[in-house]
Amino acid sequence: MATEETIMESPNGATAIRPLIVSDTETVQRFCAPLRHLLFGFEAQGISSCLVLPPNSEIETFLWPGMDVIDYPALRLPLFIRQNRRRLFAHIEKFNPSVVHCLGASRATIAKIISRNCGIPAVLTVNSSHPHQNFLRRKIIKKGFAAI
């Protein structure tokens, strides 16, 4: 999705970064202050960003008027997986991100799917002092991301 024609340039001629941040409710609640600092920094630099969060994640989105928020999954029933993904990718296409940044291991799978479908790099940030609880999640992270 991110081609040379679609990547925007900043006023100084450098390529503009358009991060798509994927996270879960627990990570947003536990690391609210660092996430706020990151988003305030993006806003101060005039960088458009987009958050993919579960509904009711309790983050004050009104503080960042230049930020889009996508609720995923919009419908929390297994029956609506296709509709949720279709809605997610429609929003992502409108935003046109240049990088996917996943905060927390629980959303690594969807971050990698977004990265692969959009043809953009993905970055994963995990709490290194807290071992990954799930063997399957560890395997997905090792397989889906180049380095940890």
PDB file of C-alpha atoms in Angstrom:
ATOM      1  CA  MET A   1       0.000   0.000   0.000  1.00  0.00           C
ATOM      2  CA  ALA A   2       2.826   2.447   0.796  1.00  0.00           C
ATOM      3  CA  THR A   3       4.299   3.265  -2.599  1.00  0.00           C
ATOM      4  CA  GLU A   4       6.503   6.127  -3.709  1.00  0.00           C
ATOM      5  CA  GLU A   5       3.464   8.023  -4.984  1.00  0.00           C
ATOM      6  CA  THR A   6       1.487   7.657  -1.749  1.00  0.00           C
ATOM      7  CA  ILE A   7       4.197   8.380   0.848  1.00  0.00           C
ATOM      8  CA  MET A   8       3.907  12.025   1.848  1.00  0.00           C
ATOM      9  CA  GLU A   9       6.854  14.337   2.272  1.00  0.00           C
ATOM     10  CA  SER A  10       7.405  16.729   5.115  1.00  0.00           C
ATOM     11  CA  PRO A  11       8.085  20.430   4.465  1.00  0.00           C
ATOM     12  CA  ASN A  12      11.874  19.944   4.792  1.00  0.00           C
ATOM     13  CA  GLY A  13      11.841  17.308   2.018  1.00  0.00           C
ATOM     14  CA  ALA A  14      12.198  14.213   4.227  1.00  0.00           C
ATOM     15  CA  THR A  15       9.727  11.374   4.039  1.00  0.00           C
ATOM     16  CA  ALA A  16       6.945  11.831   6.597  1.00  0.00           C
ATOM     17  CA  ILE A  17       6.407   9.079   9.149  1.00  0.00           C
ATOM     18  CA  ARG A  18       2.824   7.954   9.603  1.00  0.00           C
ATOM     19  CA  PRO A  19       2.796   5.435  12.492  1.00  0.00           C
ATOM     20  CA  LEU A  20      -0.059   3.046  13.065  1.00  0.00           C
ATOM     21  CA  ILE A  21       0.074   2.048  16.732  1.00  0.00           C
ATOM     22  CA  VAL A  22      -1.590  -1.253  17.649  1.00  0.00           C
ATOM     23  CA  SER A  23      -2.204  -2.023  21.304  1.00  0.00           C
ATOM     24  CA  ASP A  24      -4.542  -3.717  23.757  1.00  0.00           C
ATOM     25  CA  THR A  25      -6.465  -2.370  26.742  1.00  0.00           C
ATOM     26  CA  GLU A  26      -4.088  -3.790  29.367  1.00  0.00           C
ATOM     27  CA  THR A  27      -1.008  -2.215  27.765  1.00  0.00           C
ATOM     28  CA  VAL A  28      -2.762   1.137  27.409  1.00  0.00           C
ATOM     29  CA  GLN A  29      -3.710   1.078  31.090  1.00  0.00           C
ATOM     30  CA  ARG A  30      -0.319  -0.129  32.378  1.00  0.00           C
ATOM     31  CA  PHE A  31       1.807   2.160  30.213  1.00  0.00           C
ATOM     32  CA  CYS A  32      -0.515   5.118  29.854  1.00  0.00           C
ATOM     33  CA  ALA A  33       2.080   7.785  30.721  1.00  0.00           C
ATOM     34  CA  PRO A  34       4.755   6.663  28.197  1.00  0.00           C
ATOM     35  CA  LEU A  35       2.081   6.249  25.522  1.00  0.00           C
ATOM     36  CA  ARG A  36       0.817   9.764  26.225  1.00  0.00           C
ATOM     37  CA  HIS A  37       4.365  11.140  25.930  1.00  0.00           C
ATOM     38  CA  LEU A  38       4.815   9.348  22.614  1.00  0.00           C
ATOM     39  CA  LEU A  39       1.523  10.718  21.273  1.00  0.00           C
ATOM     40  CA  PHE A  40       2.235  14.246  22.553  1.00  0.00           C
ATOM     41  CA  GLY A  41       5.634  14.082  20.815  1.00  0.00           C
ATOM     42  CA  PHE A  42       4.004  13.041  17.547  1.00  0.00           C
ATOM     43  CA  GLU A  43       1.455  15.836  17.882  1.00  0.00           C
ATOM     44  CA  ALA A  44       4.171  18.417  18.675  1.00  0.00           C
ATOM     45  CA  GLN A  45       6.144  17.408  15.581  1.00  0.00           C
ATOM     46  CA  GLY A  46       3.053  17.481  13.365  1.00  0.00           C
ATOM     47  CA  ILE A  47       3.174  13.723  12.754  1.00  0.00           C
ATOM     48  CA  SER A  48      -0.195  12.155  11.986  1.00  0.00           C
ATOM     49  CA  SER A  49      -0.712   8.947  13.898  1.00  0.00           C
ATOM     50  CA  CYS A  50      -3.406   6.341  14.243  1.00  0.00           C
ATOM     51  CA  LEU A  51      -4.254   4.040  17.151  1.00  0.00           C
ATOM     52  CA  VAL A  52      -5.840   0.609  16.803  1.00  0.00           C
ATOM     53  CA  LEU A  53      -7.381  -0.191  20.183  1.00  0.00           C
ATOM     54  CA  PRO A  54     -10.192  -2.319  21.565  1.00  0.00           C
ATOM     55  CA  PRO A  55     -13.406  -0.386  22.252  1.00  0.00           C
ATOM     56  CA  ASN A  56     -13.530   1.335  25.663  1.00  0.00           C
ATOM     57  CA  SER A  57      -9.748   1.440  26.120  1.00  0.00           C
ATOM     58  CA  GLU A  58     -10.025   4.486  28.385  1.00  0.00           C
ATOM     59  CA  ILE A  59      -7.506   6.716  26.627  1.00  0.00           C
ATOM     60  CA  GLU A  60      -8.235  10.407  26.286  1.00  0.00           C
ATOM     61  CA  THR A  61      -8.241  10.694  22.492  1.00  0.00           C
ATOM     62  CA  PHE A  62      -9.519  14.270  22.584  1.00  0.00           C
ATOM     63  CA  LEU A  63      -6.026  15.365  23.730  1.00  0.00           C
ATOM     64  CA  TRP A  64      -4.632  14.606  20.274  1.00  0.00           C
ATOM     65  CA  PRO A  65      -6.819  16.138  17.579  1.00  0.00           C
ATOM     66  CA  GLY A  66      -4.491  14.973  14.773  1.00  0.00           C
ATOM     67  CA  MET A  67      -4.821  11.316  15.741  1.00  0.00           C
ATOM     68  CA  ASP A  68      -7.253   8.760  14.351  1.00  0.00           C
ATOM     69  CA  VAL A  69      -8.573   5.954  16.545  1.00  0.00           C
ATOM     70  CA  ILE A  70      -9.818   2.663  15.134  1.00  0.00           C
ATOM     71  CA  ASP A  71     -11.800   0.392  17.421  1.00  0.00           C
ATOM     72  CA  TYR A  72     -10.800  -3.209  16.729  1.00  0.00           C
ATOM     73  CA  PRO A  73     -12.597  -5.501  17.070  1.00  0.00           C
ATOM     74  CA  ALA A  74     -15.701  -3.376  16.667  1.00  0.00           C
ATOM     75  CA  LEU A  75     -17.954  -6.383  17.257  1.00  0.00           C
ATOM     76  CA  ARG A  76     -16.602  -8.826  19.852  1.00  0.00           C
ATOM     77  CA  LEU A  77     -18.179 -11.982  18.480  1.00  0.00           C
ATOM     78  CA  PRO A  78     -16.237 -14.679  16.590  1.00  0.00           C
ATOM     79  CA  LEU A  79     -18.948 -14.633  13.946  1.00  0.00           C
ATOM     80  CA  PHE A  80     -17.889 -11.119  12.860  1.00  0.00           C
ATOM     81  CA  ILE A  81     -14.154 -11.692  12.219  1.00  0.00           C
ATOM     82  CA  ARG A  82     -14.407 -10.909   8.491  1.00  0.00           C
ATOM     83  CA  GLN A  83     -16.497  -7.790   9.045  1.00  0.00           C
ATOM     84  CA  ASN A  84     -14.095  -6.548  11.718  1.00  0.00           C
ATOM     85  CA  ARG A  85     -11.052  -7.107   9.481  1.00  0.00           C
ATOM     86  CA  ARG A  86     -12.757  -5.506   6.470  1.00  0.00           C
ATOM     87  CA  ARG A  87     -13.639  -2.447   8.576  1.00  0.00           C
ATOM     88  CA  LEU A  88     -10.109  -2.298  10.018  1.00  0.00           C
ATOM     89  CA  PHE A  89      -8.416  -2.417   6.618  1.00  0.00           C
ATOM     90  CA  ALA A  90     -10.812   0.173   5.164  1.00  0.00           C
ATOM     91  CA  HIS A  91      -9.769   2.599   7.929  1.00  0.00           C
ATOM     92  CA  ILE A  92      -6.092   1.736   7.507  1.00  0.00           C
ATOM     93  CA  GLU A  93      -6.288   2.368   3.746  1.00  0.00           C
ATOM     94  CA  LYS A  94      -7.657   5.856   4.411  1.00  0.00           C
ATOM     95  CA  PHE A  95      -4.864   6.590   6.902  1.00  0.00           C
ATOM     96  CA  ASN A  96      -2.049   5.176   4.699  1.00  0.00           C
ATOM     97  CA  PRO A  97       0.547   4.360   7.410  1.00  0.00           C
ATOM     98  CA  SER A  98       4.274   4.043   6.797  1.00  0.00           C
ATOM     99  CA  VAL A  99       5.055   1.803   9.804  1.00  0.00           C
ATOM    100  CA  VAL A 100       3.136  -0.432  12.228  1.00  0.00           C
ATOM    101  CA  HIS A 101       4.189  -0.164  15.883  1.00  0.00           C
ATOM    102  CA  CYS A 102       2.746  -2.874  18.119  1.00  0.00           C
ATOM    103  CA  LEU A 103       2.760  -2.172  21.851  1.00  0.00           C
ATOM    104  CA  GLY A 104       2.512  -5.468  23.722  1.00  0.00           C
ATOM    105  CA  ALA A 105       2.729  -9.044  22.559  1.00  0.00           C
ATOM    106  CA  SER A 106      -0.999  -9.768  22.648  1.00  0.00           C
ATOM    107  CA  ARG A 107      -1.617  -7.818  19.428  1.00  0.00           C
ATOM    108  CA  ALA A 108       1.481  -9.038  17.565  1.00  0.00           C
ATOM    109  CA  THR A 109      -0.526 -11.272  15.246  1.00  0.00           C
ATOM    110  CA  ILE A 110      -2.834  -8.534  13.980  1.00  0.00           C
ATOM    111  CA  ALA A 111       0.115  -6.113  13.686  1.00  0.00           C
ATOM    112  CA  LYS A 112       1.967  -8.597  11.478  1.00  0.00           C
ATOM    113  CA  ILE A 113      -1.154  -9.173   9.344  1.00  0.00           C
ATOM    114  CA  ILE A 114      -1.506  -5.405   8.862  1.00  0.00           C
ATOM    115  CA  SER A 115       2.187  -5.118   8.026  1.00  0.00           C
ATOM    116  CA  ARG A 116       2.076  -7.924   5.491  1.00  0.00           C
ATOM    117  CA  ASN A 117      -1.135  -6.712   3.804  1.00  0.00           C
ATOM    118  CA  CYS A 118       0.064  -3.108   3.577  1.00  0.00           C
ATOM    119  CA  GLY A 119       3.661  -3.925   2.622  1.00  0.00           C
ATOM    120  CA  ILE A 120       5.130  -1.797   5.411  1.00  0.00           C
ATOM    121  CA  PRO A 121       7.548  -2.626   8.253  1.00  0.00           C
ATOM    122  CA  ALA A 122       6.336  -3.605  11.713  1.00  0.00           C
ATOM    123  CA  VAL A 123       7.975  -2.866  15.057  1.00  0.00           C
ATOM    124  CA  LEU A 124       7.131  -4.740  18.246  1.00  0.00           C
ATOM    125  CA  THR A 125       7.681  -3.301  21.728  1.00  0.00           C
ATOM    126  CA  VAL A 126       7.296  -5.724  24.633  1.00  0.00           C
ATOM    127  CA  ASN A 127       7.953  -5.546  28.363  1.00  0.00           C
ATOM    128  CA  SER A 128      11.260  -7.433  28.571  1.00  0.00           C
ATOM    129  CA  SER A 129      11.050  -7.827  32.351  1.00  0.00           C
ATOM    130  CA  HIS A 130       7.810  -9.775  31.996  1.00  0.00           C
ATOM    131  CA  PRO A 131       8.307 -13.151  30.264  1.00  0.00           C
ATOM    132  CA  HIS A 132       5.806 -14.045  27.576  1.00  0.00           C
ATOM    133  CA  GLN A 133       3.209 -16.241  29.222  1.00  0.00           C
ATOM    134  CA  ASN A 134       2.079 -18.073  26.152  1.00  0.00           C
ATOM    135  CA  PHE A 135       4.271 -20.453  24.118  1.00  0.00           C
ATOM    136  CA  LEU A 136       2.159 -19.888  20.988  1.00  0.00           C
ATOM    137  CA  ARG A 137       2.513 -16.104  21.314  1.00  0.00           C
ATOM    138  CA  ARG A 138       6.319 -16.444  21.650  1.00  0.00           C
ATOM    139  CA  LYS A 139       6.378 -18.575  18.515  1.00  0.00           C
ATOM    140  CA  ILE A 140       4.289 -16.035  16.564  1.00  0.00           C
ATOM    141  CA  ILE A 141       6.605 -13.216  17.620  1.00  0.00           C
ATOM    142  CA  LYS A 142       9.778 -15.139  16.663  1.00  0.00           C
ATOM    143  CA  LYS A 143       8.296 -16.199  13.330  1.00  0.00           C
ATOM    144  CA  GLY A 144       6.605 -12.912  12.420  1.00  0.00           C
ATOM    145  CA  PHE A 145       9.241 -10.341  13.361  1.00  0.00           C
ATOM    146  CA  ALA A 146      12.849 -10.201  12.183  1.00  0.00           C
ATOM    147  CA  ALA A 147      14.466  -9.319  15.547  1.00  0.00           C
ATOM    148  CA  ILE A 148      13.450  -8.887  19.144  1.00  0.00           C
TER     149      ILE A 148
END
